[in-house]
XYZ file of C-alpha atoms in Angstrom:
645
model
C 211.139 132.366 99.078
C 214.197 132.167 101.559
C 212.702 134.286 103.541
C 209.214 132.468 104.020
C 211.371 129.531 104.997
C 210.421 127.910 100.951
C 212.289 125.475 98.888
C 211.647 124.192 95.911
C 210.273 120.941 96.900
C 207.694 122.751 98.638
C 204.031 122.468 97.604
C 202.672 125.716 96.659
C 199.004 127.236 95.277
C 199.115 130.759 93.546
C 195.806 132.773 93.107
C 195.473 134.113 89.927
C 193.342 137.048 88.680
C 194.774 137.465 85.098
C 196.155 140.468 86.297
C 199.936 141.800 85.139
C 200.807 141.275 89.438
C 199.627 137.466 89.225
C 200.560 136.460 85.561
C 203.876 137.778 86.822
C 204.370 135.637 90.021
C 203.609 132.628 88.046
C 206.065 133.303 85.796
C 208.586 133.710 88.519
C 207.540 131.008 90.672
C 207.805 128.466 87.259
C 210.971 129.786 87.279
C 212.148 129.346 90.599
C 210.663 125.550 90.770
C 212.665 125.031 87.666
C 215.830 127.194 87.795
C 218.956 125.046 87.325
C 219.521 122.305 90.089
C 215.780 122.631 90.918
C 214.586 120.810 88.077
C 215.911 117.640 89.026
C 214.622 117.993 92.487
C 210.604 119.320 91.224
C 210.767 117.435 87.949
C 207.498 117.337 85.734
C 204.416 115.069 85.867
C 203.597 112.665 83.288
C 201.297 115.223 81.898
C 203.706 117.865 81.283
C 202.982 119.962 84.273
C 205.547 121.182 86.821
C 205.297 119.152 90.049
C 204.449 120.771 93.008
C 202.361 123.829 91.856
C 198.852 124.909 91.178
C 197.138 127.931 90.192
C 193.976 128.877 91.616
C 191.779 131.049 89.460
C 188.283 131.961 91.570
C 185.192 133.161 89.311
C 183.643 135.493 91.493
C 180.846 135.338 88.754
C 180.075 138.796 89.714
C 180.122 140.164 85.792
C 178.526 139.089 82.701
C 182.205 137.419 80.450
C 184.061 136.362 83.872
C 183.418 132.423 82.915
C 185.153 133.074 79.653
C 187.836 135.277 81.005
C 188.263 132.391 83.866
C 189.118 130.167 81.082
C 190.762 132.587 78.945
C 193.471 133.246 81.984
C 193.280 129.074 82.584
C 194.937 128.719 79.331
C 197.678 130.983 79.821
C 198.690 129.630 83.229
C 198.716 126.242 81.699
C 200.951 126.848 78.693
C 203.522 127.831 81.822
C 203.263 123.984 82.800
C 201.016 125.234 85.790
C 198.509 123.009 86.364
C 195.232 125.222 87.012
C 191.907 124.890 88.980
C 189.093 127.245 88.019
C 186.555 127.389 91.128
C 183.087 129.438 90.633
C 181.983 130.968 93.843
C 178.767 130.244 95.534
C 176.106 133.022 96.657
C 173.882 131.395 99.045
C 172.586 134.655 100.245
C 172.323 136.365 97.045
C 175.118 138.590 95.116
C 176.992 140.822 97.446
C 175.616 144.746 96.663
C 177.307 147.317 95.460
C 178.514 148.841 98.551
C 179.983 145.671 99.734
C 180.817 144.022 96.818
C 184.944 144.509 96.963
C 184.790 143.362 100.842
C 182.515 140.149 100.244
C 184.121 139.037 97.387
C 187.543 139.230 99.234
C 186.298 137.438 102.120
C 184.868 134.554 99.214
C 188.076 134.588 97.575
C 189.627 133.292 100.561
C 187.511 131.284 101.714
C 187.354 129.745 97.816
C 191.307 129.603 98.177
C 191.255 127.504 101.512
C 188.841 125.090 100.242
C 190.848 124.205 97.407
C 194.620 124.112 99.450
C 192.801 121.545 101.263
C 191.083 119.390 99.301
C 194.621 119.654 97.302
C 196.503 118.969 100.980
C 198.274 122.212 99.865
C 199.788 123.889 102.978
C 201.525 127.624 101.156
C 199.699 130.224 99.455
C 201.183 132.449 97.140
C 199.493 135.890 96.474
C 200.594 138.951 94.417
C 200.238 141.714 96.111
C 202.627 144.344 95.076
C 204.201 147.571 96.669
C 201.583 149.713 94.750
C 199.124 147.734 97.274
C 201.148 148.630 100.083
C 200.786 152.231 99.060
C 197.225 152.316 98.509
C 196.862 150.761 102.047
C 199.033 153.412 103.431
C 196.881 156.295 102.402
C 193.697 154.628 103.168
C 195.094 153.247 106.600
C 195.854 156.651 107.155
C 192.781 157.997 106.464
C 191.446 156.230 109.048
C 193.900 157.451 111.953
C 196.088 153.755 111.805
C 199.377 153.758 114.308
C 202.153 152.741 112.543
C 202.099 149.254 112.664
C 198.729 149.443 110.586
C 200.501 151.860 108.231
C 203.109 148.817 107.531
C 200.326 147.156 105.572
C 199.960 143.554 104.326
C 202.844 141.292 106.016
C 205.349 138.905 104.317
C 203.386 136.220 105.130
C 200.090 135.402 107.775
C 198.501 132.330 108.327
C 194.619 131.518 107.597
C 192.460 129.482 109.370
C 188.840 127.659 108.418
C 186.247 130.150 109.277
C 184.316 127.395 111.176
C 185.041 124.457 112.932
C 186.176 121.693 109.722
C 185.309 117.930 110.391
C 188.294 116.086 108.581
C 189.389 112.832 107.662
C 191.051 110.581 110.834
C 194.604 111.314 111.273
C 194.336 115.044 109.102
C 194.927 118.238 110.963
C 193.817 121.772 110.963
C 197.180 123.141 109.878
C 196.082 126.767 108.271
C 197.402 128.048 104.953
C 200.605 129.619 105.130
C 200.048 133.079 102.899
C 202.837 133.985 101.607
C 203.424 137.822 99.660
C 206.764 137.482 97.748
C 206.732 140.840 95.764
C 205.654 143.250 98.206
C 208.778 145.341 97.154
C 208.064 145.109 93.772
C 206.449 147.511 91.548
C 203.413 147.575 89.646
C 205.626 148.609 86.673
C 208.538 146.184 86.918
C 205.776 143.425 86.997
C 203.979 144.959 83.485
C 207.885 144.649 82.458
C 208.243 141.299 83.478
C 204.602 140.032 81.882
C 205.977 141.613 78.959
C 209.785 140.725 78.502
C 208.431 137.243 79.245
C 205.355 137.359 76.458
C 203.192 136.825 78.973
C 199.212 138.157 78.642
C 196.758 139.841 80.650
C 193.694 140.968 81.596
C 192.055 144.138 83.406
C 189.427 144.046 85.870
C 187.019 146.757 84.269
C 185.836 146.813 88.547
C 189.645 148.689 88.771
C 188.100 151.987 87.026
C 185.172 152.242 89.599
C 185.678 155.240 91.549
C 183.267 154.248 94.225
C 185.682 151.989 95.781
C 188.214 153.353 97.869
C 191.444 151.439 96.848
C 190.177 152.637 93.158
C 190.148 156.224 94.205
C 193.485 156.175 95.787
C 194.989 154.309 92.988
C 193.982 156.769 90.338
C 195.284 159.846 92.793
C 198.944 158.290 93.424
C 199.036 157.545 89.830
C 198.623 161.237 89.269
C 201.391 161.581 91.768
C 204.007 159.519 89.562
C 207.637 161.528 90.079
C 210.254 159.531 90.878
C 211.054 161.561 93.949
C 207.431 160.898 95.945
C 207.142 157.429 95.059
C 210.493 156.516 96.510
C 209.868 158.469 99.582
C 206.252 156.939 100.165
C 208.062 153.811 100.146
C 210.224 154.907 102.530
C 208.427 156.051 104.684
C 206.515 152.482 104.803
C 210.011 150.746 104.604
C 210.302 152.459 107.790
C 206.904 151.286 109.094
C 207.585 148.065 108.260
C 211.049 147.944 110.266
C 209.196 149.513 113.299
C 206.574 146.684 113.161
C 209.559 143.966 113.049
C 211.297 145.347 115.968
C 207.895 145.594 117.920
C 207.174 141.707 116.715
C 210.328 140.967 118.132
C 210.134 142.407 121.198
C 206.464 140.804 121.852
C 207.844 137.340 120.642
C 210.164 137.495 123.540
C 207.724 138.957 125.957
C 205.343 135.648 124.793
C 207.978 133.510 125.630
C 209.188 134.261 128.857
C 205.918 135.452 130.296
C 203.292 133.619 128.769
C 202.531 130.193 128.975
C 199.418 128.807 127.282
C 197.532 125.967 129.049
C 196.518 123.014 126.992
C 193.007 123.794 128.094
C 192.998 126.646 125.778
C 193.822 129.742 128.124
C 196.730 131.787 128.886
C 198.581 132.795 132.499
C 200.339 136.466 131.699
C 203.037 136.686 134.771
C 203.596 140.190 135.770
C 206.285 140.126 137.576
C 208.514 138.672 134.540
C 206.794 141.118 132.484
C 207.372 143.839 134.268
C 204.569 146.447 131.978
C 206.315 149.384 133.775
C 209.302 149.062 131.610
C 207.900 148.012 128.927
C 206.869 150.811 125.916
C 203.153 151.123 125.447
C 203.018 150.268 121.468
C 204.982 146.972 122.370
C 202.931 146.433 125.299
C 199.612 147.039 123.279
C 201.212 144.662 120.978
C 201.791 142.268 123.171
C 197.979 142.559 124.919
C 196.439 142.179 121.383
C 198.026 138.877 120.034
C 197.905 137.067 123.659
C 193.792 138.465 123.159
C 193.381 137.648 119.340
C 194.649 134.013 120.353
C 192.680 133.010 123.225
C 189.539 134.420 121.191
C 190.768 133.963 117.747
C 189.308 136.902 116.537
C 191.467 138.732 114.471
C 189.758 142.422 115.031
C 192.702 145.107 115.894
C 191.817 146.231 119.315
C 192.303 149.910 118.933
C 191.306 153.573 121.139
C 189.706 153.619 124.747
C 189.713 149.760 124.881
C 193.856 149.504 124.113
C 194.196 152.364 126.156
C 192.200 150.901 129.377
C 194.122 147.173 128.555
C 197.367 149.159 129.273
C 195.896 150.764 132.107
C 195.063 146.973 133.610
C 197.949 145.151 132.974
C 199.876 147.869 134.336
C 198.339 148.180 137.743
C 200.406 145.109 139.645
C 199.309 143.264 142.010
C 196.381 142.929 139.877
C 192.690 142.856 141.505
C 190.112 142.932 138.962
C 188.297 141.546 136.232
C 188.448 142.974 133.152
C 186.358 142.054 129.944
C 187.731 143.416 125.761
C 188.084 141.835 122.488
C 186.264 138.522 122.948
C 188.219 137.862 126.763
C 187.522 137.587 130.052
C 190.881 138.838 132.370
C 190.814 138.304 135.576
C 193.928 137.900 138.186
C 194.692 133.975 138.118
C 193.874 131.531 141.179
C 196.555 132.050 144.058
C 198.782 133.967 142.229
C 197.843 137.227 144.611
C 197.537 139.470 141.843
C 200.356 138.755 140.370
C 199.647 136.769 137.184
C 196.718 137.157 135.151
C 194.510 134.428 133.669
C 193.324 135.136 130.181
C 190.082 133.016 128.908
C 187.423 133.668 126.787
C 184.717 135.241 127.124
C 181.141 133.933 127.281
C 179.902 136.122 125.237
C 182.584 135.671 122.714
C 181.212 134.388 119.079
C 182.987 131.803 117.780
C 184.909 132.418 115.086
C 188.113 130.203 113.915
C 189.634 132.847 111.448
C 193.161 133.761 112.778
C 195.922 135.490 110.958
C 199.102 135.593 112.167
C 198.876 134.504 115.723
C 200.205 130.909 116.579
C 200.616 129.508 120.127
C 204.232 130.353 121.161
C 205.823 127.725 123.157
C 207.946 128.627 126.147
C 211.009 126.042 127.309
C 209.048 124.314 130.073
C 206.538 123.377 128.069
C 205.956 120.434 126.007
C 207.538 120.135 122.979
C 205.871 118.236 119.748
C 207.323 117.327 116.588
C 207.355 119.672 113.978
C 205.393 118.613 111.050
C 205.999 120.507 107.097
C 204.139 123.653 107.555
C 205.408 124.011 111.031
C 208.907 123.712 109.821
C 208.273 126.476 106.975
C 207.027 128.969 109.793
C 209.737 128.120 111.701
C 212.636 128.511 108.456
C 211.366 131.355 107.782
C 211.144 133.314 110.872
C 214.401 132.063 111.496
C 215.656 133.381 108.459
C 213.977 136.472 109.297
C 214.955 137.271 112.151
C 218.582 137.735 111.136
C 216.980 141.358 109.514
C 215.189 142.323 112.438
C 215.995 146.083 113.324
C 217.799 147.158 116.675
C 216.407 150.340 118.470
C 218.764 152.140 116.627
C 217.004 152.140 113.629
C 213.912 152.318 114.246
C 211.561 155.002 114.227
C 208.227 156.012 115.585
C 208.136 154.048 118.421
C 206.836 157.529 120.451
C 202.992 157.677 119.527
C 203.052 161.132 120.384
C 203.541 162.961 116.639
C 201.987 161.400 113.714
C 204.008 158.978 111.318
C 203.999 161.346 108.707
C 204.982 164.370 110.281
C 207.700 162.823 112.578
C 208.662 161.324 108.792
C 209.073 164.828 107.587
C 211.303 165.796 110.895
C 213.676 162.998 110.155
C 213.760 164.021 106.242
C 212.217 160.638 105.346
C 209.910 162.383 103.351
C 210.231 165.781 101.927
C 207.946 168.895 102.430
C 206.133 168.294 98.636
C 205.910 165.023 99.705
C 204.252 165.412 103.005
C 201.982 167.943 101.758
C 200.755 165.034 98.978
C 200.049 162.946 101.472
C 198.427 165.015 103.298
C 196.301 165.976 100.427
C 195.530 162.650 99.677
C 194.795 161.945 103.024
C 192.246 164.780 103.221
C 190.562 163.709 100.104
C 190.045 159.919 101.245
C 188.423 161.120 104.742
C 185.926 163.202 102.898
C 184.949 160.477 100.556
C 184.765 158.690 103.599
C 182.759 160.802 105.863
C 180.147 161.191 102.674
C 179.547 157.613 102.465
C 179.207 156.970 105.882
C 176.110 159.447 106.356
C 174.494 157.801 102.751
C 174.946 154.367 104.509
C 172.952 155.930 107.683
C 169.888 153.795 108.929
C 167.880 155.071 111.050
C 165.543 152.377 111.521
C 168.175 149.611 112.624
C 170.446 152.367 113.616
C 170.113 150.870 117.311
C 169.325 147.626 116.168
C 171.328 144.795 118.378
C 173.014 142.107 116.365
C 172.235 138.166 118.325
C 174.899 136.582 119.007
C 175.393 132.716 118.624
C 177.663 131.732 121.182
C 178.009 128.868 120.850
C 176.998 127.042 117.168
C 177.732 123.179 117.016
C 178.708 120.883 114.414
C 177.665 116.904 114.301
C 180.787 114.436 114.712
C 181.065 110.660 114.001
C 182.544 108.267 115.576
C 186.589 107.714 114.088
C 186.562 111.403 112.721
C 187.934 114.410 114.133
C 187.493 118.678 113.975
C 189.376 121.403 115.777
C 187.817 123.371 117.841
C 188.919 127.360 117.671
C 192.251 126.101 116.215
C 193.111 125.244 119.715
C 191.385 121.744 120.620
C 191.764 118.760 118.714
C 188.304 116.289 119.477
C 188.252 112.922 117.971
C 185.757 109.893 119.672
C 184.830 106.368 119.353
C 181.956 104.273 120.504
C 183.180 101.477 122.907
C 184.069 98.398 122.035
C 182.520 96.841 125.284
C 178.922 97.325 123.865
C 177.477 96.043 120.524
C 176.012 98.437 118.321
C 172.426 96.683 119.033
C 172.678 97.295 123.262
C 174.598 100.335 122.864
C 171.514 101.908 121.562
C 169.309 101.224 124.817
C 169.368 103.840 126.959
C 169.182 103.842 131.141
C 166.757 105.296 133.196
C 167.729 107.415 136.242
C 166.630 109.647 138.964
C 168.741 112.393 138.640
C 167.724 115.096 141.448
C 164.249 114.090 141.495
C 162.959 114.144 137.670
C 163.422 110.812 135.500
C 165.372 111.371 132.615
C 167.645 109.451 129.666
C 171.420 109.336 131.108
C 173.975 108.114 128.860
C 177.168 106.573 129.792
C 180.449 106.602 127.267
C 179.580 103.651 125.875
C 175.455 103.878 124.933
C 175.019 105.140 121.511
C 174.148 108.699 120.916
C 171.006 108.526 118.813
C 169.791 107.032 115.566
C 172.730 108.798 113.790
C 175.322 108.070 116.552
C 176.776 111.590 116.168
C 178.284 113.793 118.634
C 177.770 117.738 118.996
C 180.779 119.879 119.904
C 179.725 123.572 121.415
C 181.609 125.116 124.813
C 180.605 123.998 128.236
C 177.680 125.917 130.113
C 177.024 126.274 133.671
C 173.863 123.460 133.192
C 176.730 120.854 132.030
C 178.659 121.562 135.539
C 175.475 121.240 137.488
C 174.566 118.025 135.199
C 177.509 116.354 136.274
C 176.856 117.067 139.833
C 174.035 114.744 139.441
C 175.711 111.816 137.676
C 178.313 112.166 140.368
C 175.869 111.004 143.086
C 173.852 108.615 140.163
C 171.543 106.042 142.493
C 172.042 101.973 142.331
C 169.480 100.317 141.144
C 168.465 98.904 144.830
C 167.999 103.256 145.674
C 165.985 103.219 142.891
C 163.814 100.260 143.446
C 163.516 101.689 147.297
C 162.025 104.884 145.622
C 159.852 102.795 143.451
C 161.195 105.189 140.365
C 161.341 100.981 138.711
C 158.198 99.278 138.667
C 159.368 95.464 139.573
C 158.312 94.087 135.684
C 160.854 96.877 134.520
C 163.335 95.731 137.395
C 163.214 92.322 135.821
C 164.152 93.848 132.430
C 167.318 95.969 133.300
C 170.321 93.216 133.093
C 173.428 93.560 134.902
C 175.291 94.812 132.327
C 172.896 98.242 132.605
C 173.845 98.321 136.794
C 177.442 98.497 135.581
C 176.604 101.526 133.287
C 175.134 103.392 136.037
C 178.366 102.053 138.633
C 180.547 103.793 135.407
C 178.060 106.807 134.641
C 178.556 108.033 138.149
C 182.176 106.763 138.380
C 182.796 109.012 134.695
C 180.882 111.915 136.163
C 183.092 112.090 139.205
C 186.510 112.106 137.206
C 185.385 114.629 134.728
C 184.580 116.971 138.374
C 187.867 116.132 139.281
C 190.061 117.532 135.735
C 187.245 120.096 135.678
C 188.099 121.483 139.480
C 191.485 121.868 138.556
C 190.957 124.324 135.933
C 189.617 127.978 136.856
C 186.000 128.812 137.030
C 186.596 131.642 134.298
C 188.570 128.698 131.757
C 185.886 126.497 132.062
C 183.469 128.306 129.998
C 185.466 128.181 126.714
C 185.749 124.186 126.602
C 184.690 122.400 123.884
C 182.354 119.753 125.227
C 180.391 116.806 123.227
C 177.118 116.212 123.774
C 174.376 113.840 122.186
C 171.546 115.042 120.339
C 169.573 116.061 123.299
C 171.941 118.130 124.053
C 173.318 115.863 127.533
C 176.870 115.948 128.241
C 179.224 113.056 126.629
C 182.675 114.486 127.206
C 185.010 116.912 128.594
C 188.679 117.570 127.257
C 191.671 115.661 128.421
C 195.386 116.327 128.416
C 196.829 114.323 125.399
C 199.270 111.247 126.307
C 200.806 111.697 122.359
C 204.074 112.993 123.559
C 204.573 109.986 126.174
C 203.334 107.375 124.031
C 205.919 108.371 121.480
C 208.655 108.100 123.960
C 207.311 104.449 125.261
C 207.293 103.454 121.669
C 211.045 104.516 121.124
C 212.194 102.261 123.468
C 214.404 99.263 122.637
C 212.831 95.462 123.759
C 215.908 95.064 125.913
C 215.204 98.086 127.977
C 211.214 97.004 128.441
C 212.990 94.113 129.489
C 214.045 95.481 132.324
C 210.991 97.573 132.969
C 208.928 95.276 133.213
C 211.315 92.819 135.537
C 211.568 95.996 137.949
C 207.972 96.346 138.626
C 207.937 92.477 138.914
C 210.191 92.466 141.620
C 208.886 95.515 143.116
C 205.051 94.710 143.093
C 203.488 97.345 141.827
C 201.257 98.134 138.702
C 202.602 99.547 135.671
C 200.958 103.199 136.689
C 202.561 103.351 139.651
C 206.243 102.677 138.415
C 205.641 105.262 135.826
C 204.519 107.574 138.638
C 208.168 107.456 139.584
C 210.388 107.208 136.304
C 211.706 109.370 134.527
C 208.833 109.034 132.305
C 206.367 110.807 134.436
């Protein structure tokens, strides 16, 4: 728990199956909230159950019993003093077939799991994967021709995001769920020991025996594999893995943080020349390319073959000079940097898709710094923790791509010729499996079907609440309080480049429903504001008889100063908007109103400066305020010049 940067205070979740692996980590996490000097701390609720802790059992309701067995494995958890949730999944598109079935119900598991950390404000995920797992993942990860830092399987711990943008409460944030693995170096038989020393039940998935499923098929061959001797060395061999993949993490940490700085409009400036990609190994550098990627697009798709291999073939080439689109990005060398930093955005093409595991925005020194709050305090524990067992070069193997992990294993005697050969075997077996289902899954008819893409899918705001955007963009808004709700819904009329149509300034109301829409900016919204900027007065407009002179009488002054403030907004947003690169542009969240006209553009948040004006002491506004006195000048203008700018 240390090592995820956990204490026992913490608020945790733990998804149960019923399994021997989950029954298990209850136990131990009971255990650990309760141990000694803990149980003080956690203490119980009034109800008996340990503070602090839930269980979260998910009925897939995929099999005819699984309500019972939900209830069954409810009961158990409970008489641990874990309070439990039982949550039944929802099919909206019908049951997931049989060829899919392990994948989708995964992916609702998840999904079932992050609803219910949320609605519990329940920040840390526990999950029991096991070093069995890890093995299972090895052979099928090698199956499919995975480097080594896919044959290192599952991390410690990742962090999950809302697959869509969430609306939430005013004041909540989009935090993610920290997932956290704490017996990946465990063993499927120590936990059976522990279930059983403890008098702890189970169950058993009857879906385990299935042979159509890969991980099922793999499972029953390495259990047919079961001397001491291979087992060890498997794990090894992944031990190894694992240690490459922390060195390489390191490595690309620092890289991130010296030549990387992301820009609170949501893209990212790579600087070559404090890079330097010429001395820097190709599976760090590929490392480093594919986290700066999966953040800017938050896609979390490895980025693997021809398209890693022409990546390091473009950040390599310095000065840069072209544009370059992979993975959901548009790169492109950045505005007079002569080639030699590159600006990373995303692309227009580019689905949106908030999942992200993993990746977080790292911070350099010159940029702002924001208090932490509990979850990003547990990140930070542990990786500080962590870091004091990252590898040196020294011990780490398989940096060189050129041999294959398991044969550059066997030269180093991780592994042992029977053992090599297994693997090999089992590694053989898995890719004709493979290869057979692929050509039964063939389609010919949609073979060349192309997928639509939805570029850019909106959800409906109200006024007070808030959503991130991508993870990256917090949007909140609020109807003025200049306008009352009764003239707020009137809207202006306007000549806007020779048509007559509805403009709306930041205080009309947005519709019946006063909702906002957030998508990403188009090239129409530029070109839209281009015509507020130059918005007519009312005397152009009477001059072009657009007004008849009984609808001139109608419009009160209070509508001339929306126009004076429509055109006045539209030439501020072109102002923030010119500063930030053509290419950036594109991936801005924007609001709009239900016709789909442009409300807003993003803004750099004042938080940080606020919070230092608010520190302040009355004696030393005192004097702030007697200094611009004396000096004349407006409050903006002294602040210009402090030491607050």
């Amino acid at each position: 728990m240390a090592m995820a940067g956990l204490k026992p205070h913490h608020r945790v979740a733990i998804g149960v199956s019923g399994g021997p692996d989950s029954m298990a980590l209850c136990f131990l996490t009971a255990g650990w909230k309760t141990d000694g000097a803990n149980a003080n701390a956690v203490g119980k609720s009034d109800d008996g159950f340990i503070n602090g802790i839930l269980g979260v059992i998910v009925d897939h309701g995929l099999r005819e019993g699984s309500n019972e067995e939900a209830h069954i494995v409810s009961s158990r958890v409970t008489e641990m003093g874990i309070r439990c949730e039982i949550a039944k999944c929802s099919w909206l598109d019908g049951k997931p077939k049989q060829g899919h079935l392990l994948e989708e119900a995964r992916e609702k598991r998840y999904e079932v799991f992050q609803n219910v950390c949320t609605k519990h404000q329940i920040e840390v995920l526990l999950i029991a994967h096991h070093a069995d797992d890890q093995a299972e993942l090895f052979i099928l990860r090698l199956s499919r021709n995975s480097g080594v830092l896919g044959l290192a399987g599952m991390a410690f711990t990742s962090q999950m995001f809302s697959k869509s943008t969430h609306l939430y409460r005013e004041g909540s944030k989009n935090k993610g769920i920290l997932i956290v693995r704490p017996l990946l170096h465990f063993s499927k038989e120590i936990l059976y020991k522990i279930c059983q020393e403890s008098g702890q039940d189970w169950v058993e998935d009857p879906t385990n025996q299935n042979t159509v499923y890969a991980r099922n098929r793999i499972r029953m061959s390495l259990g047919n594999l079961s001397s001491y001797t291979f087992q060890s060395e498997l794990q090894g061999v992944i031990s190894a893995c694992r240690r490459t993949r922390a060195y390489v993490d390191q490595i690309c940490n620092n890289l991130i943080n010296q030549a990387v700085t992301i820009i609170d409009h949501g893209y990212a400036i790579v600087d070559l020349e404090i890079l330097n990609p010429s001395k820097v190994t190709d599976i760090c550098l590929s490392k480093f390319v594919a986290l700066i990627l999966q953040y800017v697009s938050q896609r979390n798709r490895p980025i693997r073959g021809s398209t890693s291999k022409l990546l390091l073939h473009y950040i390599r080439t310095v000065p840069c000079k072209t544009s370059f689109t992979a993975a959901g990005c548009y790169l492109c060398p950045a505005p007079r940097s002569r080639g030699t930093k590159i600006l990373v955005c995303c692309s227009v093409d580019c689905p949106l898709n908030s999942k992200m595991e993993l990746i977080y925005p790292f911070l350099n020194g010159e940029q702002k710094q924001y208090f932490r709050n509990e979850l990003e305090q547990i990140i930070a524990d542990g990786k500080s923790y962590s870091n004091h067992f990252v590898p040196d070069a020294s011990d780490v193997h398989f940096l060189d791509a050129s041999e294959s992990v398991i044969s550059e294993a066997k030269t180093l005697n991780i592994i042992s010729e029977s053992t090599y050969r297994d693997i090999l075997l089992l590694k053989r077996d898995e890719i004709k499996h493979f290869k057979l289902k692929a050509e039964d899954k063939v389609d010919y008819k949609s073979k060349n079907k192309v997928e639509s893409i939805i570029a850019s899918p909106s959800e409906l705001l109200q006024p007070g609440k808030a959503c991130y955007f991508m993870n990256r963009f917090w949007i909140t808004w609020k109807l003025s309080n200049h306008v009352s709700a009764g003239e707020g819904t009137e809207n202006c009329v306007a000549d806007l480049g020779g048509e007559t149509q509805e403009c709306h300034s930041c205080s009309c109301g947005i519709g019946h429903d006063k909702v906002a829409e957030v998508r990403r900016m188009s090239e129409s919204d530029w070109l839209y504001l281009a015509k507020l900027s130059k918005c007519p007065s009312l005397d152009n407009l009477q001059q072009k008889k657009v007004l008849s002179s009984s609808t001139m009488e109608q419009i009160s002054e209070k509508r001339s100063l929306h126009l004076e403030n429509l055109e006045l907004s539209a030439q501020k947003a072109l102002e923030v908007l010119k500063s930030i690169p053509v290419a950036a542009r594109r991936s801005l969240p924007v609001l709009v109103n239900h016709q789909g006209l442009l409300l807003s553009i993003p803004e750099r948040s004042n938080e940080p400066f606020i919070a230092k004006i608010k520190l302040l002491r009355n004696r030393e506004l005192e004097v702030i305020f007697k200094h611009i006195y004396r000096e004349g000048n407006t409050c903006a203008d002294w602040l210009a010049r402090s030491e607050f700018a």
